């Protein structure tokens, strides 16, 4: 079992890196999509996502949750080692799959990978309430067992989407497809383009 756990830690990020395309993937089960401005919970993302293509989810995807996090230790919060030190996550998620209406992958004009989680009305209220009650903290995005981003925010987050910088567009696409349960795209030719 330990081997499977360690293999999962290696294969999930590798699988996330291996997928590449710009996608918008509905993740809710019978939930309506919400539309709105794309804004980051922490650092304002002034750049819009590039247009995305829609892919229907075919099965249950990777677990996804957004947790309240901080660089200061809090009783009962779980420490997570990151490159710059330790971040502490509240074990109770703020957002889970049921709070999502869609997920979009794209990039900023500078080429940074962005993953946008569309929130249901209930999800939006949860984020607004928790960020208003806990200013100057972070919202940590966890997909599977991998913490992908944990941007900070200074005041209540009131948007209907959470946008996370996840490194590259390939990371964003792979995460969106994993969340939605969409299988990897078929291998393409040397040019890297799939037939439409």
Short mmCIF file of N, CA and C in Angstrom, two decimals:
data_model
loop_
_atom_site.label_atom_id
_atom_site.label_comp_id
_atom_site.label_asym_id
_atom_site.label_seq_id
_atom_site.Cartn_x
_atom_site.Cartn_y
_atom_site.Cartn_z
N UNK A 1 0.83 -1.20 0.00
CA UNK A 1 0.00 0.00 0.00
C UNK A 1 0.87 1.25 0.00
N UNK A 2 2.00 1.17 0.72
CA UNK A 2 2.89 2.30 0.78
C UNK A 2 3.48 2.61 -0.61
N UNK A 3 3.75 1.56 -1.37
CA UNK A 3 4.28 1.74 -2.72
C UNK A 3 3.25 2.45 -3.60
N UNK A 4 1.99 2.06 -3.48
CA UNK A 4 0.93 2.69 -4.26
C UNK A 4 0.83 4.17 -3.88
N UNK A 5 0.91 4.47 -2.59
CA UNK A 5 0.84 5.85 -2.12
C UNK A 5 1.98 6.68 -2.71
N UNK A 6 3.21 6.14 -2.65
CA UNK A 6 4.35 6.87 -3.19
C UNK A 6 4.27 6.99 -4.71
N UNK A 7 3.80 5.94 -5.38
CA UNK A 7 3.64 5.99 -6.83
C UNK A 7 2.60 7.04 -7.20
N UNK A 8 1.51 7.12 -6.43
CA UNK A 8 0.48 8.12 -6.68
C UNK A 8 1.02 9.53 -6.56
N UNK A 9 1.88 9.76 -5.59
CA UNK A 9 2.48 11.09 -5.42
C UNK A 9 3.31 11.48 -6.63
N UNK A 10 3.94 10.51 -7.26
CA UNK A 10 4.77 10.77 -8.42
C UNK A 10 3.94 10.85 -9.70
N UNK A 11 3.00 9.92 -9.86
CA UNK A 11 2.27 9.83 -11.11
C UNK A 11 1.25 10.95 -11.31
N UNK A 12 0.58 11.40 -10.25
CA UNK A 12 -0.41 12.47 -10.43
C UNK A 12 0.24 13.74 -10.97
N UNK A 13 1.31 14.26 -10.33
CA UNK A 13 1.92 15.47 -10.91
C UNK A 13 2.47 15.22 -12.31
N UNK A 14 3.03 14.03 -12.55
CA UNK A 14 3.54 13.72 -13.87
C UNK A 14 2.40 13.71 -14.88
N UNK A 15 1.28 13.10 -14.51
CA UNK A 15 0.12 13.07 -15.39
C UNK A 15 -0.42 14.47 -15.64
N UNK A 16 -0.40 15.30 -14.61
CA UNK A 16 -0.88 16.67 -14.78
C UNK A 16 0.01 17.45 -15.73
N UNK A 17 1.31 17.17 -15.70
CA UNK A 17 2.23 17.87 -16.58
C UNK A 17 2.16 17.37 -18.02
N UNK A 18 1.74 16.12 -18.21
CA UNK A 18 1.76 15.50 -19.53
C UNK A 18 0.64 15.98 -20.44
N UNK A 19 -0.43 16.50 -19.89
CA UNK A 19 -1.57 16.92 -20.71
C UNK A 19 -1.39 18.36 -21.16
N UNK A 20 -1.81 18.66 -22.38
CA UNK A 20 -1.68 20.04 -22.84
C UNK A 20 -2.80 20.40 -23.81
N UNK A 21 -3.61 21.38 -23.46
CA UNK A 21 -4.63 22.00 -24.31
C UNK A 21 -5.38 23.00 -23.46
N UNK A 22 -6.05 23.95 -24.06
CA UNK A 22 -6.81 24.95 -23.32
C UNK A 22 -8.24 24.44 -23.20
N UNK A 23 -8.73 24.25 -21.99
CA UNK A 23 -10.03 23.61 -21.78
C UNK A 23 -10.88 24.42 -20.82
N UNK A 24 -12.18 24.30 -20.97
CA UNK A 24 -13.15 24.72 -19.97
C UNK A 24 -14.02 23.51 -19.72
N UNK A 25 -14.03 23.03 -18.50
CA UNK A 25 -14.65 21.75 -18.23
C UNK A 25 -15.71 21.89 -17.16
N UNK A 26 -17.00 21.62 -17.47
CA UNK A 26 -18.02 21.63 -16.43
C UNK A 26 -17.76 20.50 -15.45
N UNK A 27 -17.81 20.78 -14.15
CA UNK A 27 -17.54 19.75 -13.17
C UNK A 27 -18.74 19.41 -12.31
N UNK A 28 -19.76 20.24 -12.30
CA UNK A 28 -20.90 19.99 -11.42
C UNK A 28 -21.74 18.85 -11.92
N UNK A 29 -22.45 18.21 -11.02
CA UNK A 29 -23.38 17.17 -11.39
C UNK A 29 -24.76 17.78 -11.34
N UNK A 30 -25.25 18.24 -12.51
CA UNK A 30 -26.55 18.89 -12.57
C UNK A 30 -26.52 20.33 -12.09
N UNK A 31 -25.33 20.94 -11.99
CA UNK A 31 -25.23 22.32 -11.55
C UNK A 31 -25.05 23.21 -12.77
N UNK A 32 -25.61 24.40 -12.71
CA UNK A 32 -25.49 25.32 -13.83
C UNK A 32 -24.15 26.02 -13.80
N UNK A 33 -23.62 26.35 -14.98
CA UNK A 33 -22.40 27.13 -15.07
C UNK A 33 -22.68 28.54 -14.58
N UNK A 34 -21.67 29.17 -14.01
CA UNK A 34 -21.80 30.58 -13.66
C UNK A 34 -20.79 31.34 -14.50
N UNK A 35 -21.16 32.53 -14.91
CA UNK A 35 -20.26 33.33 -15.71
C UNK A 35 -19.89 34.56 -14.91
N UNK A 36 -18.73 35.10 -15.21
CA UNK A 36 -18.35 36.31 -14.51
C UNK A 36 -16.90 36.64 -14.74
N UNK A 37 -16.46 37.69 -14.10
CA UNK A 37 -15.10 38.14 -14.25
C UNK A 37 -14.14 37.15 -13.61
N UNK A 38 -12.96 37.07 -14.15
CA UNK A 38 -11.94 36.19 -13.63
C UNK A 38 -11.01 37.03 -12.78
N UNK A 39 -10.99 36.74 -11.49
CA UNK A 39 -10.13 37.48 -10.58
C UNK A 39 -9.49 36.52 -9.60
N UNK A 40 -8.26 36.75 -9.27
CA UNK A 40 -7.57 35.86 -8.35
C UNK A 40 -7.93 36.21 -6.92
N UNK A 41 -7.93 35.22 -6.01
CA UNK A 41 -8.25 35.49 -4.63
C UNK A 41 -7.15 36.27 -3.93
N UNK A 42 -5.95 36.24 -4.46
CA UNK A 42 -4.87 36.88 -3.75
C UNK A 42 -4.30 38.02 -4.56
N UNK A 43 -3.50 37.66 -5.53
CA UNK A 43 -2.90 38.66 -6.36
C UNK A 43 -3.88 38.88 -7.51
N UNK A 44 -4.32 40.10 -7.70
CA UNK A 44 -5.31 40.37 -8.74
C UNK A 44 -4.75 39.97 -10.09
N UNK A 45 -5.50 39.21 -10.84
CA UNK A 45 -5.10 38.81 -12.17
C UNK A 45 -5.83 39.72 -13.13
N UNK A 46 -5.15 40.72 -13.62
CA UNK A 46 -5.78 41.67 -14.51
C UNK A 46 -5.95 41.08 -15.90
N UNK A 47 -5.10 40.08 -16.24
CA UNK A 47 -5.17 39.50 -17.56
C UNK A 47 -6.28 38.47 -17.62
N UNK A 48 -7.12 38.52 -18.64
CA UNK A 48 -8.15 37.49 -18.78
C UNK A 48 -7.54 36.20 -19.29
N UNK A 49 -8.22 35.10 -19.04
CA UNK A 49 -7.80 33.83 -19.60
C UNK A 49 -8.02 33.87 -21.10
N UNK A 50 -7.17 33.16 -21.83
CA UNK A 50 -7.42 33.00 -23.26
C UNK A 50 -8.71 32.23 -23.42
N UNK A 51 -9.43 32.42 -24.54
CA UNK A 51 -10.66 31.67 -24.75
C UNK A 51 -10.41 30.17 -24.60
N UNK A 52 -11.39 29.47 -24.07
CA UNK A 52 -11.24 28.05 -23.80
C UNK A 52 -12.31 27.25 -24.51
N UNK A 53 -11.99 26.01 -24.81
CA UNK A 53 -12.95 25.12 -25.45
C UNK A 53 -13.60 24.28 -24.36
N UNK A 54 -14.83 23.88 -24.55
CA UNK A 54 -15.57 23.15 -23.54
C UNK A 54 -15.44 21.65 -23.76
N UNK A 55 -15.20 20.92 -22.68
CA UNK A 55 -15.13 19.46 -22.71
C UNK A 55 -16.06 18.93 -21.63
N UNK A 56 -16.91 17.98 -21.97
CA UNK A 56 -17.84 17.42 -20.99
C UNK A 56 -17.11 16.41 -20.11
N UNK A 57 -17.41 16.42 -18.84
CA UNK A 57 -16.85 15.45 -17.91
C UNK A 57 -17.52 14.10 -18.15
N UNK A 58 -16.71 13.04 -18.19
CA UNK A 58 -17.25 11.71 -18.48
C UNK A 58 -17.33 10.83 -17.25
N UNK A 59 -16.63 11.17 -16.19
CA UNK A 59 -16.67 10.37 -14.96
C UNK A 59 -16.19 11.24 -13.80
N UNK A 60 -16.24 10.68 -12.60
CA UNK A 60 -15.78 11.40 -11.41
C UNK A 60 -14.29 11.71 -11.57
N UNK A 61 -13.92 12.93 -11.31
CA UNK A 61 -12.54 13.34 -11.47
C UNK A 61 -11.74 13.24 -10.18
N UNK A 62 -10.54 13.74 -10.24
CA UNK A 62 -9.65 13.77 -9.08
C UNK A 62 -10.28 14.61 -7.97
N UNK A 63 -10.04 14.25 -6.73
CA UNK A 63 -10.55 15.09 -5.63
C UNK A 63 -10.00 16.52 -5.76
N UNK A 64 -10.85 17.48 -5.45
CA UNK A 64 -10.44 18.88 -5.51
C UNK A 64 -11.02 19.59 -4.30
N UNK A 65 -10.21 20.44 -3.68
CA UNK A 65 -10.68 21.22 -2.54
C UNK A 65 -9.84 22.48 -2.41
N UNK A 66 -10.43 23.50 -1.82
CA UNK A 66 -9.73 24.73 -1.49
C UNK A 66 -9.80 24.87 0.02
N UNK A 67 -8.64 25.06 0.63
CA UNK A 67 -8.53 25.15 2.08
C UNK A 67 -8.05 26.54 2.49
N UNK A 68 -8.48 26.98 3.66
CA UNK A 68 -7.92 28.17 4.27
C UNK A 68 -6.51 27.80 4.74
N UNK A 69 -5.55 28.66 4.47
CA UNK A 69 -4.15 28.37 4.82
C UNK A 69 -3.47 29.63 5.34
N UNK A 70 -2.35 29.40 6.02
CA UNK A 70 -1.59 30.52 6.57
C UNK A 70 -0.14 30.11 6.72
N UNK A 71 0.73 31.09 6.77
CA UNK A 71 2.14 30.80 7.01
C UNK A 71 2.43 30.74 8.52
N UNK A 72 1.45 31.17 9.32
CA UNK A 72 1.56 31.09 10.77
C UNK A 72 0.88 29.80 11.24
N UNK A 73 1.45 29.17 12.24
CA UNK A 73 0.87 27.93 12.78
C UNK A 73 -0.41 28.23 13.55
N UNK A 74 -1.42 27.36 13.37
CA UNK A 74 -2.69 27.45 14.07
C UNK A 74 -2.98 26.07 14.67
N UNK A 75 -3.56 26.05 15.86
CA UNK A 75 -3.89 24.78 16.51
C UNK A 75 -4.80 23.94 15.63
N UNK A 76 -4.43 22.69 15.41
CA UNK A 76 -5.24 21.77 14.62
C UNK A 76 -5.02 21.84 13.12
N UNK A 77 -4.29 22.84 12.64
CA UNK A 77 -4.03 22.95 11.20
C UNK A 77 -2.86 22.06 10.82
N UNK A 78 -2.87 21.55 9.60
CA UNK A 78 -1.86 20.60 9.15
C UNK A 78 -0.70 21.32 8.46
N UNK A 79 0.53 21.01 8.88
CA UNK A 79 1.69 21.62 8.21
C UNK A 79 1.94 20.93 6.86
N UNK A 80 2.28 21.72 5.87
CA UNK A 80 2.64 21.21 4.54
C UNK A 80 3.96 21.87 4.16
N UNK A 81 4.95 21.06 3.83
CA UNK A 81 6.25 21.59 3.43
C UNK A 81 6.17 22.07 1.98
N UNK A 82 6.64 23.29 1.75
CA UNK A 82 6.74 23.84 0.40
C UNK A 82 8.17 24.33 0.23
N UNK A 83 8.54 24.75 -0.97
CA UNK A 83 9.91 25.17 -1.24
C UNK A 83 10.38 26.27 -0.30
N UNK A 84 9.52 27.21 0.01
CA UNK A 84 9.93 28.35 0.82
C UNK A 84 9.74 28.14 2.32
N UNK A 85 9.35 26.95 2.75
CA UNK A 85 9.17 26.69 4.18
C UNK A 85 7.95 25.83 4.45
N UNK A 86 7.13 26.28 5.39
CA UNK A 86 5.94 25.51 5.78
C UNK A 86 4.71 26.40 5.68
N UNK A 87 3.63 25.81 5.19
CA UNK A 87 2.34 26.47 5.16
C UNK A 87 1.40 25.57 5.97
N UNK A 88 0.45 26.17 6.66
CA UNK A 88 -0.47 25.41 7.51
C UNK A 88 -1.87 25.47 6.91
N UNK A 89 -2.49 24.29 6.74
CA UNK A 89 -3.82 24.19 6.15
C UNK A 89 -4.85 23.82 7.20
N UNK A 90 -5.97 24.56 7.19
CA UNK A 90 -7.10 24.18 8.01
C UNK A 90 -7.62 22.87 7.44
N UNK A 91 -7.80 21.83 8.25
CA UNK A 91 -8.22 20.53 7.70
C UNK A 91 -9.64 20.53 7.13
N UNK A 92 -10.44 21.53 7.44
CA UNK A 92 -11.80 21.61 6.92
C UNK A 92 -11.79 22.40 5.61
N UNK A 93 -12.13 21.78 4.48
CA UNK A 93 -12.11 22.52 3.22
C UNK A 93 -13.18 23.61 3.17
N UNK A 94 -12.84 24.70 2.51
CA UNK A 94 -13.80 25.78 2.28
C UNK A 94 -14.66 25.42 1.07
N UNK A 95 -14.02 24.92 0.03
CA UNK A 95 -14.68 24.58 -1.23
C UNK A 95 -14.36 23.13 -1.58
N UNK A 96 -15.38 22.41 -2.03
CA UNK A 96 -15.20 21.05 -2.55
C UNK A 96 -15.86 20.98 -3.92
N UNK A 97 -15.80 19.84 -4.54
CA UNK A 97 -16.36 19.64 -5.88
C UNK A 97 -17.81 20.13 -5.97
N UNK A 98 -18.62 19.92 -4.92
CA UNK A 98 -20.03 20.30 -4.96
C UNK A 98 -20.22 21.81 -5.07
N UNK A 99 -19.19 22.58 -4.74
CA UNK A 99 -19.29 24.03 -4.79
C UNK A 99 -18.83 24.61 -6.12
N UNK A 100 -18.44 23.74 -7.05
CA UNK A 100 -17.91 24.18 -8.34
C UNK A 100 -18.97 24.06 -9.44
N UNK A 101 -19.02 25.06 -10.30
CA UNK A 101 -19.89 25.00 -11.46
C UNK A 101 -19.10 24.63 -12.71
N UNK A 102 -17.84 25.02 -12.76
CA UNK A 102 -16.98 24.68 -13.88
C UNK A 102 -15.53 24.91 -13.52
N UNK A 103 -14.66 24.47 -14.39
CA UNK A 103 -13.23 24.70 -14.22
C UNK A 103 -12.68 25.06 -15.60
N UNK A 104 -11.81 26.07 -15.63
CA UNK A 104 -11.23 26.53 -16.89
C UNK A 104 -9.72 26.57 -16.77
N UNK A 105 -9.08 26.16 -17.83
CA UNK A 105 -7.63 26.25 -17.90
C UNK A 105 -7.27 27.23 -19.00
N UNK A 106 -6.24 27.99 -18.78
CA UNK A 106 -5.80 28.93 -19.80
C UNK A 106 -4.48 29.54 -19.39
N UNK A 107 -4.18 30.67 -19.98
CA UNK A 107 -2.94 31.34 -19.65
C UNK A 107 -3.14 32.85 -19.71
N UNK A 108 -2.27 33.53 -19.02
CA UNK A 108 -2.26 34.98 -19.06
C UNK A 108 -1.54 35.40 -20.35
N UNK A 109 -1.62 36.66 -20.72
CA UNK A 109 -0.88 37.12 -21.90
C UNK A 109 0.63 36.88 -21.78
N UNK A 110 1.13 36.78 -20.55
CA UNK A 110 2.54 36.51 -20.34
C UNK A 110 2.88 35.02 -20.43
N UNK A 111 1.85 34.18 -20.59
CA UNK A 111 2.08 32.75 -20.72
C UNK A 111 1.99 31.96 -19.43
N UNK A 112 1.63 32.60 -18.33
CA UNK A 112 1.49 31.90 -17.06
C UNK A 112 0.23 31.05 -17.07
N UNK A 113 0.32 29.81 -16.59
CA UNK A 113 -0.84 28.93 -16.53
C UNK A 113 -1.81 29.37 -15.45
N UNK A 114 -3.10 29.44 -15.79
CA UNK A 114 -4.13 29.85 -14.85
C UNK A 114 -5.22 28.80 -14.81
N UNK A 115 -5.66 28.44 -13.62
CA UNK A 115 -6.76 27.50 -13.42
C UNK A 115 -7.87 28.26 -12.72
N UNK A 116 -9.02 28.39 -13.37
CA UNK A 116 -10.16 29.14 -12.82
C UNK A 116 -11.23 28.16 -12.38
N UNK A 117 -11.63 28.26 -11.12
CA UNK A 117 -12.71 27.44 -10.58
C UNK A 117 -13.96 28.30 -10.50
N UNK A 118 -14.98 27.95 -11.30
CA UNK A 118 -16.26 28.65 -11.23
C UNK A 118 -17.01 28.18 -10.00
N UNK A 119 -17.57 29.11 -9.26
CA UNK A 119 -18.25 28.79 -8.01
C UNK A 119 -19.76 28.85 -8.16
N UNK A 120 -20.45 27.95 -7.50
CA UNK A 120 -21.90 28.04 -7.39
C UNK A 120 -22.21 29.20 -6.44
N UNK A 121 -23.48 29.56 -6.32
CA UNK A 121 -23.85 30.62 -5.37
C UNK A 121 -23.46 30.23 -3.94
N UNK A 122 -23.65 28.96 -3.59
CA UNK A 122 -23.28 28.48 -2.25
C UNK A 122 -21.76 28.58 -2.07
N UNK A 123 -21.02 28.17 -3.08
CA UNK A 123 -19.56 28.24 -3.01
C UNK A 123 -19.06 29.66 -2.88
N UNK A 124 -19.65 30.57 -3.65
CA UNK A 124 -19.27 31.98 -3.58
C UNK A 124 -19.50 32.53 -2.17
N UNK A 125 -20.63 32.18 -1.57
CA UNK A 125 -20.94 32.65 -0.21
C UNK A 125 -19.94 32.08 0.80
N UNK A 126 -19.58 30.81 0.65
CA UNK A 126 -18.60 30.20 1.55
C UNK A 126 -17.27 30.94 1.49
N UNK A 127 -16.80 31.21 0.28
CA UNK A 127 -15.52 31.91 0.11
C UNK A 127 -15.61 33.32 0.69
N UNK A 128 -16.69 34.02 0.39
CA UNK A 128 -16.86 35.38 0.90
C UNK A 128 -16.86 35.39 2.43
N UNK A 129 -17.60 34.47 3.04
CA UNK A 129 -17.70 34.43 4.50
C UNK A 129 -16.36 34.11 5.15
N UNK A 130 -15.67 33.08 4.64
CA UNK A 130 -14.42 32.65 5.28
C UNK A 130 -13.31 33.68 5.09
N UNK A 131 -13.27 34.33 3.91
CA UNK A 131 -12.21 35.32 3.68
C UNK A 131 -12.49 36.62 4.41
N UNK A 132 -13.77 36.96 4.61
CA UNK A 132 -14.10 38.15 5.39
C UNK A 132 -13.74 37.95 6.86
N UNK A 133 -13.97 36.74 7.36
CA UNK A 133 -13.69 36.43 8.77
C UNK A 133 -12.21 36.19 9.04
N UNK A 134 -11.43 35.92 7.98
CA UNK A 134 -10.01 35.59 8.14
C UNK A 134 -9.17 36.36 7.12
N UNK A 135 -9.03 37.68 7.31
CA UNK A 135 -8.26 38.47 6.33
C UNK A 135 -6.77 38.12 6.39
N UNK A 136 -6.09 38.44 5.30
CA UNK A 136 -4.63 38.29 5.21
C UNK A 136 -4.16 36.86 5.39
N UNK A 137 -4.89 35.93 4.81
CA UNK A 137 -4.47 34.53 4.83
C UNK A 137 -4.31 34.06 3.39
N UNK A 138 -4.48 32.76 3.17
CA UNK A 138 -4.32 32.18 1.85
C UNK A 138 -5.45 31.20 1.57
N UNK A 139 -5.68 30.95 0.28
CA UNK A 139 -6.59 29.90 -0.15
C UNK A 139 -5.73 28.89 -0.91
N UNK A 140 -5.65 27.67 -0.38
CA UNK A 140 -4.80 26.64 -0.97
C UNK A 140 -5.62 25.70 -1.82
N UNK A 141 -5.23 25.56 -3.09
CA UNK A 141 -5.88 24.64 -4.03
C UNK A 141 -5.17 23.30 -3.97
N UNK A 142 -5.95 22.24 -3.68
CA UNK A 142 -5.41 20.89 -3.64
C UNK A 142 -6.18 20.05 -4.65
N UNK A 143 -5.45 19.44 -5.58
CA UNK A 143 -6.02 18.54 -6.58
C UNK A 143 -5.38 17.18 -6.34
N UNK A 144 -6.23 16.18 -6.07
CA UNK A 144 -5.70 14.88 -5.68
C UNK A 144 -5.02 15.04 -4.33
N UNK A 145 -3.75 14.76 -4.28
CA UNK A 145 -2.96 14.95 -3.06
C UNK A 145 -1.88 16.00 -3.26
N UNK A 146 -2.04 16.83 -4.29
CA UNK A 146 -1.04 17.83 -4.63
C UNK A 146 -1.57 19.23 -4.40
N UNK A 147 -0.85 20.01 -3.58
CA UNK A 147 -1.20 21.41 -3.40
C UNK A 147 -0.61 22.15 -4.59
N UNK A 148 -1.48 22.72 -5.41
CA UNK A 148 -1.04 23.35 -6.65
C UNK A 148 -0.72 24.83 -6.50
N UNK A 149 -1.40 25.51 -5.59
CA UNK A 149 -1.19 26.94 -5.39
C UNK A 149 -1.79 27.35 -4.05
N UNK A 150 -1.26 28.41 -3.48
CA UNK A 150 -1.80 28.93 -2.23
C UNK A 150 -1.59 30.45 -2.17
N UNK A 151 -2.30 31.18 -3.05
CA UNK A 151 -2.14 32.63 -3.06
C UNK A 151 -2.79 33.28 -1.84
N UNK A 152 -2.24 34.41 -1.45
CA UNK A 152 -2.78 35.16 -0.33
C UNK A 152 -3.84 36.14 -0.78
N UNK A 153 -4.61 36.64 0.15
CA UNK A 153 -5.62 37.67 -0.11
C UNK A 153 -5.60 38.61 1.09
N UNK A 154 -6.02 39.85 0.88
CA UNK A 154 -6.00 40.82 1.98
C UNK A 154 -7.39 41.16 2.50
N UNK A 155 -8.41 40.98 1.68
CA UNK A 155 -9.77 41.28 2.10
C UNK A 155 -10.71 40.23 1.54
N UNK A 156 -11.98 40.36 1.87
CA UNK A 156 -12.97 39.36 1.45
C UNK A 156 -12.95 39.16 -0.07
N UNK A 157 -12.99 37.91 -0.49
CA UNK A 157 -13.03 37.56 -1.90
C UNK A 157 -14.50 37.40 -2.28
N UNK A 158 -14.95 38.21 -3.23
CA UNK A 158 -16.38 38.25 -3.56
C UNK A 158 -16.70 37.85 -5.00
N UNK A 159 -15.74 37.34 -5.72
CA UNK A 159 -15.96 36.96 -7.12
C UNK A 159 -16.62 35.59 -7.21
N UNK A 160 -17.15 35.29 -8.39
CA UNK A 160 -17.78 33.98 -8.58
C UNK A 160 -16.80 32.98 -9.20
N UNK A 161 -15.53 33.33 -9.25
CA UNK A 161 -14.48 32.42 -9.69
C UNK A 161 -13.25 32.64 -8.84
N UNK A 162 -12.52 31.56 -8.62
CA UNK A 162 -11.20 31.64 -7.99
C UNK A 162 -10.20 31.28 -9.07
N UNK A 163 -9.19 32.11 -9.25
CA UNK A 163 -8.18 31.86 -10.27
C UNK A 163 -6.85 31.64 -9.58
N UNK A 164 -6.21 30.53 -9.93
CA UNK A 164 -4.94 30.16 -9.32
C UNK A 164 -3.86 30.10 -10.39
N UNK A 165 -2.72 30.71 -10.12
CA UNK A 165 -1.55 30.56 -10.98
C UNK A 165 -0.93 29.20 -10.69
N UNK A 166 -0.82 28.37 -11.72
CA UNK A 166 -0.32 27.00 -11.53
C UNK A 166 0.92 26.71 -12.38
N UNK A 167 1.67 27.75 -12.67
CA UNK A 167 2.92 27.56 -13.41
C UNK A 167 2.74 27.70 -14.91
N UNK A 168 2.41 26.60 -15.56
CA UNK A 168 2.30 26.60 -17.02
C UNK A 168 0.87 26.32 -17.45
N UNK A 169 0.59 26.64 -18.71
CA UNK A 169 -0.72 26.33 -19.27
C UNK A 169 -0.94 24.82 -19.29
N UNK A 170 0.12 24.06 -19.52
CA UNK A 170 0.00 22.59 -19.50
C UNK A 170 -0.42 22.11 -18.11
N UNK A 171 0.11 22.70 -17.05
CA UNK A 171 -0.31 22.35 -15.69
C UNK A 171 -1.79 22.66 -15.50
N UNK A 172 -2.21 23.84 -15.95
CA UNK A 172 -3.60 24.25 -15.79
C UNK A 172 -4.53 23.30 -16.53
N UNK A 173 -4.17 22.96 -17.74
CA UNK A 173 -5.00 22.06 -18.56
C UNK A 173 -5.06 20.68 -17.93
N UNK A 174 -3.93 20.18 -17.52
CA UNK A 174 -3.90 18.84 -16.91
C UNK A 174 -4.74 18.81 -15.64
N UNK A 175 -4.65 19.85 -14.83
CA UNK A 175 -5.43 19.91 -13.59
C UNK A 175 -6.92 19.98 -13.90
N UNK A 176 -7.31 20.81 -14.87
CA UNK A 176 -8.72 20.94 -15.23
C UNK A 176 -9.27 19.61 -15.72
N UNK A 177 -8.52 18.91 -16.55
CA UNK A 177 -8.97 17.62 -17.07
C UNK A 177 -9.05 16.60 -15.95
N UNK A 178 -8.09 16.61 -15.03
CA UNK A 178 -8.10 15.67 -13.90
C UNK A 178 -9.30 15.93 -13.00
N UNK A 179 -9.58 17.19 -12.71
CA UNK A 179 -10.72 17.55 -11.86
C UNK A 179 -12.03 17.08 -12.49
N UNK A 180 -12.14 17.27 -13.80
CA UNK A 180 -13.38 16.92 -14.50
C UNK A 180 -13.49 15.43 -14.80
N UNK A 181 -12.41 14.68 -14.64
CA UNK A 181 -12.45 13.26 -14.96
C UNK A 181 -12.41 13.00 -16.44
N UNK A 182 -11.90 13.95 -17.20
CA UNK A 182 -11.77 13.78 -18.65
C UNK A 182 -10.46 13.04 -18.91
N UNK A 183 -10.51 11.96 -19.68
CA UNK A 183 -9.28 11.22 -19.95
C UNK A 183 -8.28 12.09 -20.72
N UNK A 184 -7.01 11.74 -20.63
CA UNK A 184 -6.00 12.49 -21.37
C UNK A 184 -6.32 12.46 -22.86
N UNK A 185 -5.94 13.52 -23.55
CA UNK A 185 -6.14 13.56 -24.99
C UNK A 185 -5.24 12.53 -25.64
N UNK A 186 -5.68 11.96 -26.79
CA UNK A 186 -4.83 10.99 -27.48
C UNK A 186 -3.51 11.62 -27.89
N UNK A 187 -2.50 10.78 -27.97
CA UNK A 187 -1.19 11.25 -28.39
C UNK A 187 -1.30 11.87 -29.78
N UNK A 188 -0.53 12.92 -30.01
CA UNK A 188 -0.58 13.60 -31.30
C UNK A 188 0.75 13.43 -32.00
N UNK A 189 0.80 13.89 -33.22
CA UNK A 189 2.03 13.80 -34.01
C UNK A 189 3.12 14.69 -33.46
N UNK A 190 4.25 14.69 -34.14
CA UNK A 190 5.42 15.43 -33.71
C UNK A 190 5.15 16.93 -33.61
N UNK A 191 4.21 17.42 -34.42
CA UNK A 191 3.90 18.84 -34.37
C UNK A 191 3.12 19.21 -33.13
N UNK A 192 2.56 18.21 -32.43
CA UNK A 192 1.84 18.47 -31.19
C UNK A 192 0.42 18.97 -31.40
N UNK A 193 -0.12 18.80 -32.59
CA UNK A 193 -1.48 19.23 -32.83
C UNK A 193 -2.36 18.04 -33.10
N UNK A 194 -3.53 18.06 -32.61
CA UNK A 194 -4.50 16.98 -32.83
C UNK A 194 -5.42 17.39 -33.96
N UNK A 195 -5.88 16.42 -34.70
CA UNK A 195 -6.82 16.72 -35.77
C UNK A 195 -8.14 17.16 -35.16
N UNK A 196 -8.75 18.17 -35.73
CA UNK A 196 -10.01 18.70 -35.21
C UNK A 196 -11.17 18.03 -35.87
#
